[in-house]
Amino acid sequence: MKKKAFIAGNWKMNKGLGESIDFLSTFSAAIDSDLSIIDILQEKLEISIFPPIVSLYLMKQQKMNAHLSFGVQNVYWKDSGAFTGENSVSMALEAGAVYALVGHSERRHLFGEDDETVRKKFDTCTKMKLQPIICVGETDIEREKGLARSVIERQVEKVLEAPDEIENNKSLIIAYEPVWAIGTGKSATADDAQRSCSLIRDIVEKMKGAETADRTVLLYGGSVNVANALDFLQQDDIDGLLVGGASLDPEQFLGIVRLAASLLSER
Ligand code: PGA
């Protein structure tokens, strides 16, 4: 099966129950009334929202979400126990998540998650069939020191070292999100994002073979908005977007989805 393009909205710690349902009703009504998007959603594009987990459960219960999937922003790798504040993979699945962000830079840098932690989360998600979205990317300082490439290599390789997990995985999804571009309004250039995504595909090919590399869905994230989304989506190795701030507003997020749908309708 041909892989679908993927537009994800990472809400971070924004929107409680009321605001989430308001967003869902506005966004779903707009999608449902736009036949050009509906057509593309059947075969070529997936839209997924990553709300706070309490809102996710409620959103999932609503009848107006036929064209959307949902994911969690974080999970713990153990199934249950004394881990205050954490949610397990089985809890995320029960709440209605299909995807989990793993290793988002805010988890790595604000909550001290290292490569080993990210790898354990990836392994558990994969084993339990919650599709992980691995997030990688260099900081500003690493970039200035010319270390961007080696940081991306280390982060991707560490996760892919897992022996058999990927074989059971329907496909890998990896988001390249340079840390300096997240929430700053300073996005990478489309060329830089393409270069990094191409590097990631090469690493996947080297470690897991050409077929897996080809199937891998690569996202760019970091200050994506309606004005720059198309530049990224037009790149050969960019299969979708991980959108933070601009996904909080239904109109802006819809604008990005519309751009993706019109591009895909020409392919
Ligand atoms: P941003 O966030 O679009 O607000 O930069 C992206 C992300 O953190 O995934």
CSV table of N, CA, C and O in Angstrom, one decimal, residues 5-82:
chain,number,residue,atom,x,y,z
A,5,ALA,N,0.5,10.8,3.1
A,5,ALA,CA,1.1,11.9,3.8
A,5,ALA,C,0.5,12.1,5.1
A,5,ALA,O,-0.6,11.6,5.4
A,6,PHE,N,1.1,12.9,6.0
A,6,PHE,CA,0.7,12.9,7.4
A,6,PHE,C,0.8,14.3,7.9
A,6,PHE,O,1.8,14.9,7.9
A,7,ILE,N,-0.3,14.9,8.4
A,7,ILE,CA,-0.3,16.2,9.0
A,7,ILE,C,-0.7,16.0,10.5
A,7,ILE,O,-1.9,15.6,10.8
A,8,ALA,N,0.2,16.3,11.4
A,8,ALA,CA,-0.1,16.1,12.8
A,8,ALA,C,-0.2,17.4,13.5
A,8,ALA,O,0.7,18.3,13.3
A,9,GLY,N,-1.1,17.6,14.5
A,9,GLY,CA,-1.2,18.8,15.3
A,9,GLY,C,-0.9,18.4,16.7
A,9,GLY,O,-1.6,17.7,17.4
A,10,ASN,N,0.3,19.0,17.2
A,10,ASN,CA,0.7,18.7,18.6
A,10,ASN,C,0.2,19.9,19.4
A,10,ASN,O,0.8,21.0,19.3
A,11,TRP,N,-0.8,19.7,20.2
A,11,TRP,CA,-1.3,20.8,21.0
A,11,TRP,C,-0.5,21.1,22.3
A,11,TRP,O,-0.8,22.0,23.0
A,12,LYS,N,0.4,20.2,22.6
A,12,LYS,CA,1.2,20.4,23.9
A,12,LYS,C,0.3,20.5,25.1
A,12,LYS,O,-0.8,19.9,25.0
A,13,MET,N,0.6,21.4,26.1
A,13,MET,CA,-0.3,21.5,27.2
A,13,MET,C,-1.3,22.6,27.0
A,13,MET,O,-1.3,23.6,27.7
A,14,ASN,N,-2.1,22.5,26.0
A,14,ASN,CA,-3.1,23.5,25.6
A,14,ASN,C,-4.4,22.8,25.3
A,14,ASN,O,-4.4,21.7,24.8
A,15,LYS,N,-5.5,23.5,25.7
A,15,LYS,CA,-6.8,23.1,25.4
A,15,LYS,C,-7.3,22.0,26.4
A,15,LYS,O,-6.9,20.8,26.3
A,16,GLY,N,-8.2,22.4,27.3
A,16,GLY,CA,-8.9,21.5,28.1
A,16,GLY,C,-10.1,20.9,27.4
A,16,GLY,O,-10.2,21.0,26.2
A,17,LEU,N,-11.0,20.3,28.2
A,17,LEU,CA,-12.2,19.6,27.5
A,17,LEU,C,-13.0,20.6,26.6
A,17,LEU,O,-13.3,20.2,25.5
A,18,GLY,N,-13.4,21.7,27.2
A,18,GLY,CA,-14.3,22.6,26.4
A,18,GLY,C,-13.7,23.1,25.2
A,18,GLY,O,-14.3,23.0,24.1
A,19,GLU,N,-12.5,23.6,25.3
A,19,GLU,CA,-11.8,24.1,24.1
A,19,GLU,C,-11.5,23.0,23.0
A,19,GLU,O,-11.6,23.3,21.8
A,20,SER,N,-11.2,21.8,23.5
A,20,SER,CA,-11.0,20.7,22.6
A,20,SER,C,-12.2,20.4,21.7
A,20,SER,O,-12.1,20.2,20.5
A,21,ILE,N,-13.3,20.4,22.4
A,21,ILE,CA,-14.6,20.0,21.7
A,21,ILE,C,-15.0,21.2,20.8
A,21,ILE,O,-15.4,20.9,19.6
A,22,ASP,N,-14.7,22.4,21.2
A,22,ASP,CA,-15.0,23.5,20.3
A,22,ASP,C,-14.2,23.4,19.0
A,22,ASP,O,-14.7,23.6,17.9
A,23,PHE,N,-12.9,23.1,19.2
A,23,PHE,CA,-12.0,23.0,18.0
A,23,PHE,C,-12.5,21.9,17.1
A,23,PHE,O,-12.7,22.0,15.9
A,24,LEU,N,-12.9,20.7,17.8
A,24,LEU,CA,-13.3,19.6,17.0
A,24,LEU,C,-14.5,19.9,16.2
A,24,LEU,O,-14.6,19.5,15.0
A,25,SER,N,-15.5,20.6,16.8
A,25,SER,CA,-16.7,20.8,16.0
A,25,SER,C,-16.4,21.8,14.8
A,25,SER,O,-16.9,21.5,13.7
A,26,THR,N,-15.6,22.8,15.1
A,26,THR,CA,-15.4,23.7,14.0
A,26,THR,C,-14.5,23.0,12.9
A,26,THR,O,-14.9,23.1,11.7
A,27,PHE,N,-13.5,22.3,13.3
A,27,PHE,CA,-12.6,21.7,12.3
A,27,PHE,C,-13.3,20.6,11.5
A,27,PHE,O,-13.2,20.6,10.3
A,28,SER,N,-14.0,19.8,12.2
A,28,SER,CA,-14.7,18.6,11.6
A,28,SER,C,-15.7,19.1,10.6
A,28,SER,O,-15.9,18.6,9.5
A,29,ALA,N,-16.5,20.2,11.0
A,29,ALA,CA,-17.5,20.7,10.1
A,29,ALA,C,-16.9,21.2,8.8
A,29,ALA,O,-17.4,21.0,7.7
A,30,ALA,N,-15.7,21.9,9.0
A,30,ALA,CA,-15.1,22.5,7.8
A,30,ALA,C,-14.6,21.4,6.9
A,30,ALA,O,-14.7,21.4,5.6
A,31,ILE,N,-14.0,20.3,7.5
A,31,ILE,CA,-13.5,19.2,6.7
A,31,ILE,C,-14.7,18.5,5.9
A,31,ILE,O,-14.6,18.2,4.8
A,32,ASP,N,-15.7,18.2,6.7
A,32,ASP,CA,-16.8,17.5,6.2
A,32,ASP,C,-17.5,18.2,5.0
A,32,ASP,O,-18.1,17.6,4.1
A,33,SER,N,-17.4,19.5,5.0
A,33,SER,CA,-18.1,20.3,3.9
A,33,SER,C,-17.1,20.5,2.7
A,33,SER,O,-17.5,21.2,1.8
A,34,ASP,N,-15.9,20.0,2.8
A,34,ASP,CA,-14.9,20.3,1.7
A,34,ASP,C,-14.6,19.0,1.0
A,34,ASP,O,-13.8,18.2,1.4
A,35,LEU,N,-15.3,18.7,-0.1
A,35,LEU,CA,-15.2,17.4,-0.8
A,35,LEU,C,-13.8,17.2,-1.3
A,35,LEU,O,-13.4,16.1,-1.4
A,36,SER,N,-13.1,18.3,-1.7
A,36,SER,CA,-11.8,18.1,-2.2
A,36,SER,C,-10.8,17.5,-1.1
A,36,SER,O,-9.9,16.7,-1.4
A,37,ILE,N,-11.1,17.9,0.1
A,37,ILE,CA,-10.2,17.3,1.2
A,37,ILE,C,-10.7,15.9,1.5
A,37,ILE,O,-9.9,15.0,1.7
A,38,ILE,N,-12.0,15.7,1.5
A,38,ILE,CA,-12.5,14.3,1.9
A,38,ILE,C,-11.9,13.3,0.9
A,38,ILE,O,-11.5,12.2,1.3
A,39,ASP,N,-11.9,13.6,-0.4
A,39,ASP,CA,-11.4,12.7,-1.4
A,39,ASP,C,-10.0,12.3,-1.1
A,39,ASP,O,-9.6,11.2,-1.1
A,40,ILE,N,-9.2,13.3,-0.8
A,40,ILE,CA,-7.7,13.1,-0.5
A,40,ILE,C,-7.5,12.3,0.8
A,40,ILE,O,-6.6,11.5,0.8
A,41,LEU,N,-8.4,12.5,1.7
A,41,LEU,CA,-8.3,11.8,3.0
A,41,LEU,C,-8.5,10.3,2.9
A,41,LEU,O,-8.0,9.5,3.7
A,42,GLN,N,-9.3,9.9,1.9
A,42,GLN,CA,-9.5,8.5,1.7
A,42,GLN,C,-8.2,7.7,1.4
A,42,GLN,O,-8.0,6.7,2.0
A,43,GLU,N,-7.3,8.3,0.6
A,43,GLU,CA,-6.2,7.5,0.1
A,43,GLU,C,-4.9,8.1,0.3
A,43,GLU,O,-3.8,7.4,0.4
A,44,LYS,N,-4.8,9.5,0.4
A,44,LYS,CA,-3.5,10.1,0.3
A,44,LYS,C,-3.0,10.8,1.6
A,44,LYS,O,-1.9,11.2,1.6
A,45,LEU,N,-3.9,11.1,2.5
A,45,LEU,CA,-3.5,12.0,3.6
A,45,LEU,C,-4.2,11.6,4.9
A,45,LEU,O,-5.4,11.2,4.9
A,46,GLU,N,-3.4,11.7,6.0
A,46,GLU,CA,-4.0,11.4,7.3
A,46,GLU,C,-3.8,12.7,8.1
A,46,GLU,O,-2.8,13.3,8.1
A,47,ILE,N,-4.9,13.0,8.9
A,47,ILE,CA,-4.7,14.1,9.8
A,47,ILE,C,-4.9,13.6,11.2
A,47,ILE,O,-5.8,12.8,11.5
A,48,SER,N,-3.9,13.9,12.1
A,48,SER,CA,-4.0,13.4,13.4
A,48,SER,C,-3.7,14.5,14.4
A,48,SER,O,-2.9,15.4,14.2
A,49,ILE,N,-4.5,14.4,15.5
A,49,ILE,CA,-4.4,15.5,16.5
A,49,ILE,C,-3.9,14.9,17.8
A,49,ILE,O,-4.3,13.8,18.2
A,50,PHE,N,-3.0,15.6,18.5
A,50,PHE,CA,-2.3,15.1,19.7
A,50,PHE,C,-2.7,16.1,20.8
A,50,PHE,O,-1.9,17.0,21.2
A,51,PRO,N,-3.9,15.9,21.4
A,51,PRO,CA,-4.3,16.8,22.5
A,51,PRO,C,-3.8,16.3,23.8
A,51,PRO,O,-3.2,15.2,23.9
A,52,PRO,N,-4.0,17.0,24.9
A,52,PRO,CA,-3.7,16.5,26.2
A,52,PRO,C,-4.6,15.2,26.4
A,52,PRO,O,-5.7,15.1,25.8
A,53,ILE,N,-4.1,14.2,27.1
A,53,ILE,CA,-4.7,12.9,27.1
A,53,ILE,C,-6.2,12.9,27.6
A,53,ILE,O,-7.0,12.2,27.2
A,54,VAL,N,-6.5,13.8,28.6
A,54,VAL,CA,-7.9,13.9,29.1
A,54,VAL,C,-8.8,14.4,28.0
A,54,VAL,O,-9.9,13.9,27.8
A,55,SER,N,-8.3,15.3,27.2
A,55,SER,CA,-9.2,15.8,26.1
A,55,SER,C,-9.3,14.8,25.0
A,55,SER,O,-10.3,14.6,24.3
A,56,LEU,N,-8.2,14.0,24.8
A,56,LEU,CA,-8.2,13.0,23.7
A,56,LEU,C,-9.4,12.0,23.9
A,56,LEU,O,-10.1,11.7,23.0
A,57,TYR,N,-9.6,11.6,25.2
A,57,TYR,CA,-10.6,10.6,25.4
A,57,TYR,C,-12.0,11.1,25.1
A,57,TYR,O,-12.8,10.5,24.4
A,58,LEU,N,-12.2,12.4,25.5
A,58,LEU,CA,-13.5,13.0,25.2
A,58,LEU,C,-13.7,13.2,23.7
A,58,LEU,O,-14.8,13.0,23.1
A,59,MET,N,-12.6,13.7,23.0
A,59,MET,CA,-12.7,13.9,21.5
A,59,MET,C,-13.0,12.6,20.8
A,59,MET,O,-13.8,12.6,19.8
A,60,LYS,N,-12.4,11.6,21.3
A,60,LYS,CA,-12.6,10.3,20.6
A,60,LYS,C,-14.1,9.8,20.8
A,60,LYS,O,-14.6,9.1,19.9
A,61,GLN,N,-14.7,10.2,21.8
A,61,GLN,CA,-16.1,9.8,22.1
A,61,GLN,C,-17.1,10.5,21.1
A,61,GLN,O,-18.2,10.1,21.0
A,62,GLN,N,-16.7,11.6,20.6
A,62,GLN,CA,-17.6,12.4,19.8
A,62,GLN,C,-17.9,11.8,18.4
A,62,GLN,O,-17.1,11.0,17.9
A,63,LYS,N,-19.0,12.1,17.9
A,63,LYS,CA,-19.4,11.5,16.6
A,63,LYS,C,-18.7,12.2,15.4
A,63,LYS,O,-18.7,11.8,14.3
A,64,MET,N,-18.2,13.4,15.7
A,64,MET,CA,-17.7,14.3,14.6
A,64,MET,C,-16.2,14.1,14.2
A,64,MET,O,-15.6,15.0,13.8
A,65,ASN,N,-15.7,12.9,14.5
A,65,ASN,CA,-14.3,12.8,14.2
A,65,ASN,C,-13.9,11.8,13.1
A,65,ASN,O,-12.8,11.2,13.1
A,66,ALA,N,-14.9,11.5,12.2
A,66,ALA,CA,-14.7,10.4,11.3
A,66,ALA,C,-13.4,10.5,10.5
A,66,ALA,O,-12.8,9.5,10.1
A,67,HIS,N,-12.9,11.7,10.2
A,67,HIS,CA,-11.8,11.8,9.3
A,67,HIS,C,-10.5,12.1,10.1
A,67,HIS,O,-9.5,12.5,9.5
A,68,LEU,N,-10.5,12.0,11.4
A,68,LEU,CA,-9.3,12.3,12.2
A,68,LEU,C,-8.9,11.1,13.0
A,68,LEU,O,-9.7,10.3,13.4
A,69,SER,N,-7.5,11.0,13.2
A,69,SER,CA,-7.0,10.1,14.1
A,69,SER,C,-6.4,10.9,15.3
A,69,SER,O,-6.2,12.1,15.2
A,70,PHE,N,-6.1,10.2,16.4
A,70,PHE,CA,-5.6,10.8,17.6
A,70,PHE,C,-4.3,10.2,18.1
A,70,PHE,O,-4.1,9.0,17.9
A,71,GLY,N,-3.5,11.0,18.7
A,71,GLY,CA,-2.3,10.5,19.3
A,71,GLY,C,-2.1,11.1,20.7
A,71,GLY,O,-2.6,12.1,21.0
A,72,VAL,N,-1.1,10.5,21.4
A,72,VAL,CA,-0.7,11.1,22.7
A,72,VAL,C,0.6,11.7,22.5
A,72,VAL,O,1.4,11.3,21.7
A,73,GLN,N,0.9,12.6,23.4
A,73,GLN,CA,2.2,13.4,23.3
A,73,GLN,C,3.3,12.7,24.0
A,73,GLN,O,4.5,13.1,23.8
A,74,ASN,N,3.0,11.7,24.9
A,74,ASN,CA,4.0,11.1,25.7
A,74,ASN,C,3.4,9.8,26.3
A,74,ASN,O,2.2,9.8,26.5
A,75,VAL,N,4.2,8.8,26.5
A,75,VAL,CA,3.8,7.6,27.3
A,75,VAL,C,5.0,7.2,28.1
A,75,VAL,O,6.1,7.5,27.8
A,76,TYR,N,4.7,6.3,29.1
A,76,TYR,CA,5.8,5.7,29.9
A,76,TYR,C,5.9,4.3,29.3
A,76,TYR,O,5.0,3.7,28.7
A,77,TRP,N,7.1,3.7,29.5
A,77,TRP,CA,7.3,2.4,28.9
A,77,TRP,C,6.9,1.2,29.8
A,77,TRP,O,6.8,0.1,29.3
A,78,LYS,N,6.6,1.4,31.1
A,78,LYS,CA,6.1,0.3,31.9
A,78,LYS,C,4.6,0.3,31.8
A,78,LYS,O,3.9,1.3,31.5
A,79,ASP,N,4.0,-0.9,32.1
A,79,ASP,CA,2.6,-1.0,31.8
A,79,ASP,C,1.7,-0.5,33.0
A,79,ASP,O,0.6,-0.1,32.8
A,80,SER,N,2.2,-0.6,34.2
A,80,SER,CA,1.5,-0.1,35.4
A,80,SER,C,2.5,0.0,36.6
A,80,SER,O,3.6,-0.4,36.5
A,81,GLY,N,2.0,0.7,37.6
A,81,GLY,CA,2.9,0.7,38.8
A,81,GLY,C,3.0,2.1,39.4
A,81,GLY,O,2.3,3.0,39.0
A,82,ALA,N,4.0,2.2,40.3
A,82,ALA,CA,4.2,3.5,41.0
A,82,ALA,C,5.0,4.5,40.2
A,82,ALA,O,6.2,4.7,40.5
